[in-house]
Short mmCIF file of C-alpha atoms in Angstrom, two decimals:
data_model
loop_
_atom_site.label_atom_id
_atom_site.label_comp_id
_atom_site.label_asym_id
_atom_site.label_seq_id
_atom_site.Cartn_x
_atom_site.Cartn_y
_atom_site.Cartn_z
CA MET A 1 -10.81 21.35 -17.33
CA GLY A 2 -10.05 23.93 -14.81
CA GLY A 3 -10.45 28.39 -15.24
CA ALA A 4 -12.31 27.31 -11.47
CA VAL A 5 -9.99 30.45 -8.85
CA SER A 6 -7.40 32.24 -10.49
CA ALA A 7 -4.13 32.30 -11.76
CA GLY A 8 -1.72 32.68 -9.02
CA GLU A 9 2.13 34.11 -9.11
CA ASP A 10 3.91 32.11 -7.86
CA ASN A 11 3.13 28.65 -6.10
CA ASP A 12 2.23 29.74 -3.12
CA GLU A 13 -0.84 32.01 -4.25
CA LEU A 14 -2.21 29.71 -6.46
CA ILE A 15 -2.63 27.32 -2.90
CA ASP A 16 -3.58 30.36 -1.47
CA ASN A 17 -6.51 30.88 -4.33
CA LEU A 18 -7.29 26.91 -4.52
CA LYS A 19 -7.75 27.52 -0.37
CA GLU A 20 -9.59 30.44 -0.83
CA ALA A 21 -12.06 28.37 -3.49
CA GLN A 22 -12.97 25.35 -0.41
CA TYR A 23 -10.41 23.24 -3.18
CA ILE A 24 -8.23 22.33 -0.79
CA ARG A 25 -9.76 22.30 2.85
CA THR A 26 -7.17 20.08 4.92
CA GLU A 27 -3.56 21.01 6.04
CA LEU A 28 -1.88 17.63 5.14
CA VAL A 29 -3.32 18.67 1.82
CA GLU A 30 -1.73 22.06 1.39
CA GLN A 31 1.02 21.22 2.88
CA ALA A 32 2.02 18.34 -0.08
CA PHE A 33 0.91 21.32 -2.79
CA ARG A 34 3.00 23.83 -1.03
CA ALA A 35 5.93 21.71 -0.59
CA ILE A 36 6.55 20.71 -4.65
CA ASP A 37 6.18 23.08 -7.53
CA ARG A 38 3.36 22.78 -9.78
CA ALA A 39 6.53 24.36 -12.47
CA ASP A 40 8.77 22.18 -11.85
CA TYR A 41 6.54 19.62 -14.09
CA TYR A 42 6.89 21.39 -17.14
CA LEU A 43 8.52 21.88 -19.46
CA GLU A 44 10.27 25.38 -19.30
CA GLU A 45 8.28 26.21 -22.66
CA PHE A 46 5.59 26.61 -20.73
CA LYS A 47 6.73 27.44 -17.81
CA ASP A 48 4.53 31.29 -17.83
CA ASN A 49 1.73 28.39 -17.43
CA ALA A 50 2.27 26.87 -14.62
CA TYR A 51 0.11 28.37 -11.89
CA LYS A 52 -3.04 28.84 -13.88
CA ASP A 53 -5.50 26.67 -12.77
CA LEU A 54 -6.12 24.80 -16.30
CA ALA A 55 -4.89 21.50 -17.52
CA TRP A 56 -1.64 21.11 -19.48
CA LYS A 57 -0.62 19.07 -22.60
CA HIS A 58 2.69 18.34 -24.58
CA GLY A 59 2.66 14.95 -26.54
CA ASN A 60 1.52 12.45 -24.46
CA ILE A 61 2.61 14.74 -20.99
CA HIS A 62 0.15 15.95 -19.59
CA LEU A 63 -1.55 17.07 -16.05
CA SER A 64 -5.02 18.27 -14.62
CA ALA A 65 -5.66 20.81 -14.01
CA PRO A 66 -4.98 22.02 -10.28
CA CYS A 67 -8.16 22.70 -9.03
CA ILE A 68 -8.87 19.13 -10.43
CA TYR A 69 -5.66 17.19 -7.85
CA SER A 70 -6.83 19.20 -5.65
CA GLU A 71 -10.35 17.77 -5.39
CA VAL A 72 -9.12 14.23 -5.94
CA MET A 73 -6.31 15.10 -3.02
CA GLU A 74 -8.77 15.08 -0.78
CA ALA A 75 -11.59 12.34 -2.05
CA LEU A 76 -8.36 9.78 -1.48
CA ASP A 77 -8.40 11.27 2.06
CA LEU A 78 -4.40 9.82 2.62
CA GLN A 79 -3.77 8.68 5.70
CA PRO A 80 0.45 7.50 6.65
CA GLY A 81 0.68 3.68 6.05
CA LEU A 82 -1.61 3.62 3.29
CA SER A 83 -1.53 1.59 -0.48
CA PHE A 84 -1.87 3.65 -2.97
CA LEU A 85 -1.95 3.29 -6.87
CA ASN A 86 -2.55 5.38 -9.73
CA LEU A 87 -3.98 4.62 -13.10
CA GLY A 88 -2.15 7.01 -15.38
CA SER A 89 0.38 8.23 -13.17
CA GLY A 90 1.67 10.26 -15.38
CA THR A 91 4.75 12.67 -15.30
CA GLY A 92 3.44 11.55 -11.48
CA TYR A 93 3.08 15.20 -10.07
CA LEU A 94 0.34 13.14 -7.39
CA SER A 95 2.53 9.86 -6.94
CA SER A 96 4.42 12.34 -5.68
CA MET A 97 1.92 14.74 -3.47
CA VAL A 98 0.82 11.65 -2.55
CA GLY A 99 3.75 10.10 -1.20
CA LEU A 100 4.06 13.10 0.60
CA ILE A 101 1.60 11.91 3.15
CA LEU A 102 1.57 7.90 3.01
CA GLY A 103 5.21 8.26 4.79
CA PRO A 104 8.01 6.05 4.90
CA PHE A 105 5.49 2.76 6.13
CA GLY A 106 3.40 3.66 2.03
CA VAL A 107 2.72 1.77 -0.45
CA ASN A 108 2.61 4.34 -3.82
CA HIS A 109 2.27 2.59 -7.25
CA GLY A 110 1.68 3.95 -11.07
CA VAL A 111 0.55 2.89 -14.48
CA GLU A 112 1.20 4.38 -17.49
CA LEU A 113 0.75 3.87 -20.54
CA HIS A 114 3.08 5.91 -22.78
CA SER A 115 7.48 4.91 -21.63
CA ASP A 116 8.07 8.42 -23.04
CA VAL A 117 6.55 9.43 -20.08
CA ILE A 118 7.09 7.04 -17.16
CA GLU A 119 10.52 8.34 -18.76
CA TYR A 120 9.88 12.11 -17.58
CA ALA A 121 8.01 11.30 -14.76
CA LYS A 122 11.11 9.15 -13.34
CA GLN A 123 13.54 12.42 -14.73
CA LYS A 124 11.35 14.95 -12.41
CA LEU A 125 11.07 11.54 -8.64
CA ASP A 126 15.32 12.51 -9.46
CA PHE A 127 15.14 16.01 -9.86
CA PHE A 128 12.87 15.72 -6.65
CA ILE A 129 15.12 14.00 -4.48
CA LYS A 130 18.58 15.26 -5.46
CA THR A 131 17.46 19.19 -5.12
CA SER A 132 14.31 20.28 -3.28
CA ASP A 133 14.07 21.45 0.69
CA SER A 134 10.87 19.29 0.86
CA PHE A 135 11.68 15.75 0.63
CA ASP A 136 13.91 16.74 3.78
CA ARG A 137 10.87 18.18 5.98
CA PHE A 138 8.97 14.59 5.23
CA GLU A 139 9.50 11.49 5.70
CA PHE A 140 8.54 10.00 1.37
CA CYS A 141 7.02 6.72 -0.16
CA GLU A 142 8.64 7.12 -3.67
CA PRO A 143 7.03 5.93 -6.26
CA SER A 144 7.50 3.38 -8.48
CA PHE A 145 5.89 3.24 -11.95
CA VAL A 146 5.35 0.57 -13.96
CA THR A 147 4.71 0.58 -18.05
CA GLY A 148 1.46 -0.90 -19.76
CA ASN A 149 -2.08 -0.93 -20.36
CA CYS A 150 -4.03 -0.01 -16.19
CA LEU A 151 -7.02 -2.74 -18.38
CA GLU A 152 -4.04 -4.96 -17.87
CA ILE A 153 -3.58 -5.62 -14.62
CA SER A 154 -2.74 -9.11 -13.26
CA PRO A 155 -4.90 -10.62 -12.03
CA ASP A 156 -2.88 -12.20 -8.27
CA CYS A 157 -1.30 -7.74 -7.74
CA THR A 158 -2.23 -7.07 -4.39
CA GLN A 159 -4.91 -4.44 -4.08
CA TYR A 160 -4.97 -1.20 -2.08
CA ASP A 161 -6.15 0.94 -0.34
CA ARG A 162 -6.02 4.42 -1.90
CA VAL A 163 -7.28 4.38 -6.68
CA TYR A 164 -6.91 7.01 -8.51
CA CYS A 165 -7.93 6.53 -11.78
CA GLY A 166 -6.76 9.02 -14.76
CA ALA A 167 -7.08 7.42 -16.99
CA GLY A 168 -10.36 7.98 -19.45
CA VAL A 169 -12.55 5.02 -19.07
CA GLN A 170 -16.19 3.83 -19.59
CA LYS A 171 -17.96 3.33 -16.97
CA GLU A 172 -17.53 -0.35 -17.50
CA HIS A 173 -14.95 -0.57 -16.12
CA GLU A 174 -16.28 0.59 -12.14
CA ASP A 175 -16.13 -3.07 -11.35
CA TYR A 176 -12.37 -3.27 -12.59
CA MET A 177 -11.52 -1.12 -10.72
CA LYS A 178 -13.19 -1.72 -7.73
CA ASN A 179 -11.61 -5.41 -7.97
CA LEU A 180 -7.55 -3.10 -7.23
CA LEU A 181 -9.27 -2.16 -4.11
CA LYS A 182 -9.02 -3.84 -0.39
CA VAL A 183 -12.11 -3.55 1.41
CA GLY A 184 -13.01 -0.21 3.44
CA GLY A 185 -11.15 1.31 0.84
CA ILE A 186 -11.37 4.84 -1.48
CA LEU A 187 -11.49 4.31 -5.63
CA VAL A 188 -11.26 8.66 -7.35
CA MET A 189 -12.12 8.07 -11.04
CA PRO A 190 -14.19 10.01 -13.83
CA LEU A 191 -16.59 7.33 -15.29
CA GLU A 192 -18.69 7.35 -18.52
CA GLU A 193 -14.82 8.89 -20.29
CA LYS A 194 -15.28 8.71 -23.93
CA PRO A 195 -13.28 5.61 -24.59
CA ASN A 196 -9.41 5.27 -25.18
CA HIS A 197 -8.20 4.25 -28.32
CA ALA A 198 -4.58 4.54 -27.88
CA ASP A 199 -3.25 1.27 -29.75
CA SER A 200 -0.43 -0.47 -26.40
CA GLY A 201 0.76 -2.50 -28.61
CA LYS A 202 0.38 -6.35 -27.93
CA SER A 203 -1.42 -7.40 -25.03
CA ARG A 204 0.15 -8.44 -21.82
CA LEU A 205 -0.99 -8.02 -18.11
CA VAL A 206 0.82 -5.52 -16.74
CA HIS A 207 2.55 -6.94 -13.07
CA LEU A 208 3.06 -4.08 -10.24
CA PRO A 209 5.74 -3.59 -8.26
CA PRO A 210 5.67 -6.53 -4.81
CA VAL A 211 5.47 -5.20 -1.63
CA ALA A 212 8.71 -5.76 0.21
CA VAL A 213 9.05 -5.48 4.01
CA ARG A 214 11.80 -2.88 4.21
CA SER A 215 15.57 -4.28 5.16
CA LEU A 216 16.71 -3.19 8.68
CA GLN A 217 19.83 -0.84 6.54
CA ASP A 218 17.24 1.30 5.61
CA LEU A 219 14.62 1.15 8.67
CA ALA A 220 18.30 2.32 10.20
CA ARG A 221 18.00 5.35 8.27
CA ILE A 222 14.52 6.66 8.81
CA ALA A 223 15.77 5.51 12.24
CA ILE A 224 18.04 8.11 12.17
CA ARG A 225 16.78 10.74 10.12
CA GLY A 226 14.09 10.94 12.45
CA THR A 227 16.96 11.62 15.81
CA ILE A 228 18.28 13.91 13.63
CA LYS A 229 15.10 16.21 12.67
CA LYS A 230 13.99 15.99 16.09
CA ILE A 231 17.27 17.46 17.33
CA ILE A 232 17.21 20.52 15.07
CA HIS A 233 14.10 20.41 16.64
CA GLN A 234 15.70 21.38 20.20
CA GLU A 235 17.65 23.21 19.06
CA ALA A 236 15.31 25.22 17.14
CA MET A 237 12.72 25.61 19.95
CA SER A 238 16.03 26.52 22.63
CA LYS A 239 17.24 29.28 21.01
CA ALA A 240 13.49 30.90 21.32
CA GLY A 241 13.50 30.45 24.70
CA ASN A 242 17.05 32.71 24.30
CA GLY A 243 14.89 34.80 23.69
CA LEU A 244 15.94 34.59 20.38
CA LYS A 245 12.77 34.51 17.43
CA ASN A 246 12.39 33.25 13.67
CA PRO A 247 12.58 36.35 11.34
CA ALA A 248 9.69 37.11 10.71
CA ARG A 249 8.29 35.76 7.02
CA PHE A 250 7.07 37.63 4.70
CA LYS A 251 4.37 36.92 2.37
CA ARG A 252 3.31 38.55 -0.73
CA ARG A 253 0.34 40.59 -0.86
CA ARG A 254 -2.35 39.03 -3.13
CA VAL A 255 -2.94 42.06 -5.38
CA ARG A 256 -5.72 39.58 -7.77
CA ARG A 257 -9.51 38.99 -5.66
CA ARG A 258 -11.53 37.54 -7.22
CA ARG A 259 -15.33 36.26 -6.65
CA MET A 260 -16.03 32.80 -7.73
CA GLU A 261 -19.01 31.26 -7.56
CA THR A 262 -18.42 27.89 -10.06
CA ILE A 263 -19.09 23.56 -10.88
CA VAL A 264 -16.98 22.10 -12.68
CA PHE A 265 -17.63 19.01 -14.41
CA LEU A 266 -16.16 15.80 -15.81
CA ASP A 267 -17.79 15.25 -18.58
CA LYS A 268 -21.43 14.02 -17.84
CA GLU A 269 -20.51 13.70 -13.34
CA VAL A 270 -20.13 16.46 -11.36
CA PHE A 271 -16.90 16.72 -9.59
CA ALA A 272 -16.87 18.92 -7.48
CA SER A 273 -20.37 21.07 -5.54
CA ARG A 274 -20.40 24.49 -5.93
CA ILE A 275 -18.20 27.04 -4.79
CA SER A 276 -18.83 30.75 -3.38
CA SER A 277 -16.89 33.27 -1.76
CA PRO A 278 -19.41 35.18 1.14
CA SER A 279 -16.81 37.45 1.88
CA ASP A 280 -17.84 38.86 -2.06
CA ASP A 281 -20.89 38.64 -1.87
CA ASN A 282 -21.73 42.05 -2.51
CA ASN A 283 -18.80 42.80 -4.96
CA ASN A 284 -18.47 42.61 -8.65
CA SER A 285 -16.04 39.12 -9.69
CA GLU A 286 -14.19 41.13 -11.65
CA ASP A 287 -10.15 41.19 -10.86
CA VAL A 288 -9.72 44.10 -8.69
CA GLU A 289 -6.07 45.43 -8.76
CA GLU A 290 -4.70 47.70 -6.43
CA GLU A 291 -1.51 50.41 -6.46
CA ARG A 292 1.54 50.81 -4.25
CA PRO A 293 2.96 53.55 -3.61
CA GLU A 294 7.23 52.62 -5.75
CA GLU A 295 8.72 53.91 -1.92
CA GLU A 296 6.31 50.53 -1.20
CA GLU A 297 7.03 48.66 -3.65
CA THR A 298 11.58 48.81 -2.46
CA LYS A 299 10.83 48.44 0.76
CA LEU A 300 8.75 44.88 0.39
CA SER A 301 11.36 43.64 -2.21
CA GLU A 302 13.79 43.96 0.54
CA LEU A 303 11.51 42.28 2.88
CA LYS A 304 11.90 39.46 1.19
CA PRO A 305 13.51 36.52 3.37
CA ASP A 306 17.04 34.57 2.62
CA PRO A 307 16.35 31.46 0.79
CA PRO A 308 15.48 29.13 3.70
CA VAL A 309 17.99 26.87 5.06
CA ASN A 310 17.83 22.73 5.29
CA PHE A 311 19.09 21.95 8.32
CA LEU A 312 19.36 18.31 8.14
CA ARG A 313 21.81 18.50 5.41
CA GLU A 314 23.78 20.87 6.57
CA LYS A 315 23.23 18.78 9.99
CA VAL A 316 23.49 15.36 8.15
CA LEU A 317 26.56 16.49 5.93
CA SER A 318 28.48 17.78 9.51
CA LEU A 319 28.89 14.41 11.03
CA PRO A 320 31.46 12.61 10.98
CA LEU A 321 31.39 9.49 8.58
CA PRO A 322 32.04 8.15 5.59
CA ASP A 323 30.81 9.95 2.27
CA PRO A 324 28.93 7.03 1.34
CA LEU A 325 27.15 6.74 4.44
CA LYS A 326 25.74 11.06 4.81
CA TYR A 327 24.70 10.37 0.97
CA TYR A 328 22.64 7.78 1.79
CA LEU A 329 20.64 9.78 4.90
CA LEU A 330 20.45 11.89 2.94
CA TYR A 331 19.09 10.00 0.23
CA TYR A 332 20.79 10.94 -2.36
CA ARG A 333 20.75 8.66 -5.63
CA GLU A 334 23.48 8.09 -8.28
CA LYS A 335 23.54 6.25 -11.58
#
């Protein structure tokens, strides 16, 4: 599945293409997609394909096409504080993007059939928390993953505001999935897929993580991080008021344009509506390559910005606090 939009040179250009084709339509979804680099969820030898609008599968590891994930994110209508269940959570890419929107008081659970994929997802989650500047720009609802068959969830589990089923299930399971929802909740799932005959071994009920109240210590961490972010914002506004302007952000000039008129199908169901690009009505659908003089290319390369500064992390590390407390405020997790 996929191929509805042109490939991007990097994650931002892929998101630009998804916006242009109206797969990404809201600011919250756009921010989540830009915050997490899709290539981080690929194995190193396959990263050249990360910004193509195509699904990727290697062994049990699977990523859906970006156009599918963006339609799912929009359809879920996510808001801070909601509870979310991802059935067939895979690499954790979708769950992590959802966690950026849910915030610190949301619930973010995933069920995955294959234990090796759960381990892969946990590694990617650790990498994101410890290395990504995006993590500090959001208050994150960290996903919790459990191994098991999503059709064998314990009947005494809590219900969720939002449920996504990415696993292949038949229409007969629709009522089962709806029972996982709270009243007024939203379920997004592919209908009339071919049944999944994967053997998960001895049948056992899947017990989802309990929904626990935040500890006072954790609430204090959230409040302190929020206060520091406000201070950083006030300092930045103060500098701007004194006539100091932030350097202009360099934006790559788009060199590929494609007219798109596409219907995306998921098995027998239409997953997305027809997408048109009205600005290209009078053009053909071939890719257009724009040539730049060598001098312009040199100037553009000189305009590339320095790597972004993680002001929150710098501020926390400069505080007169013991190192373990600094790491706790940074959400750094020792193994």
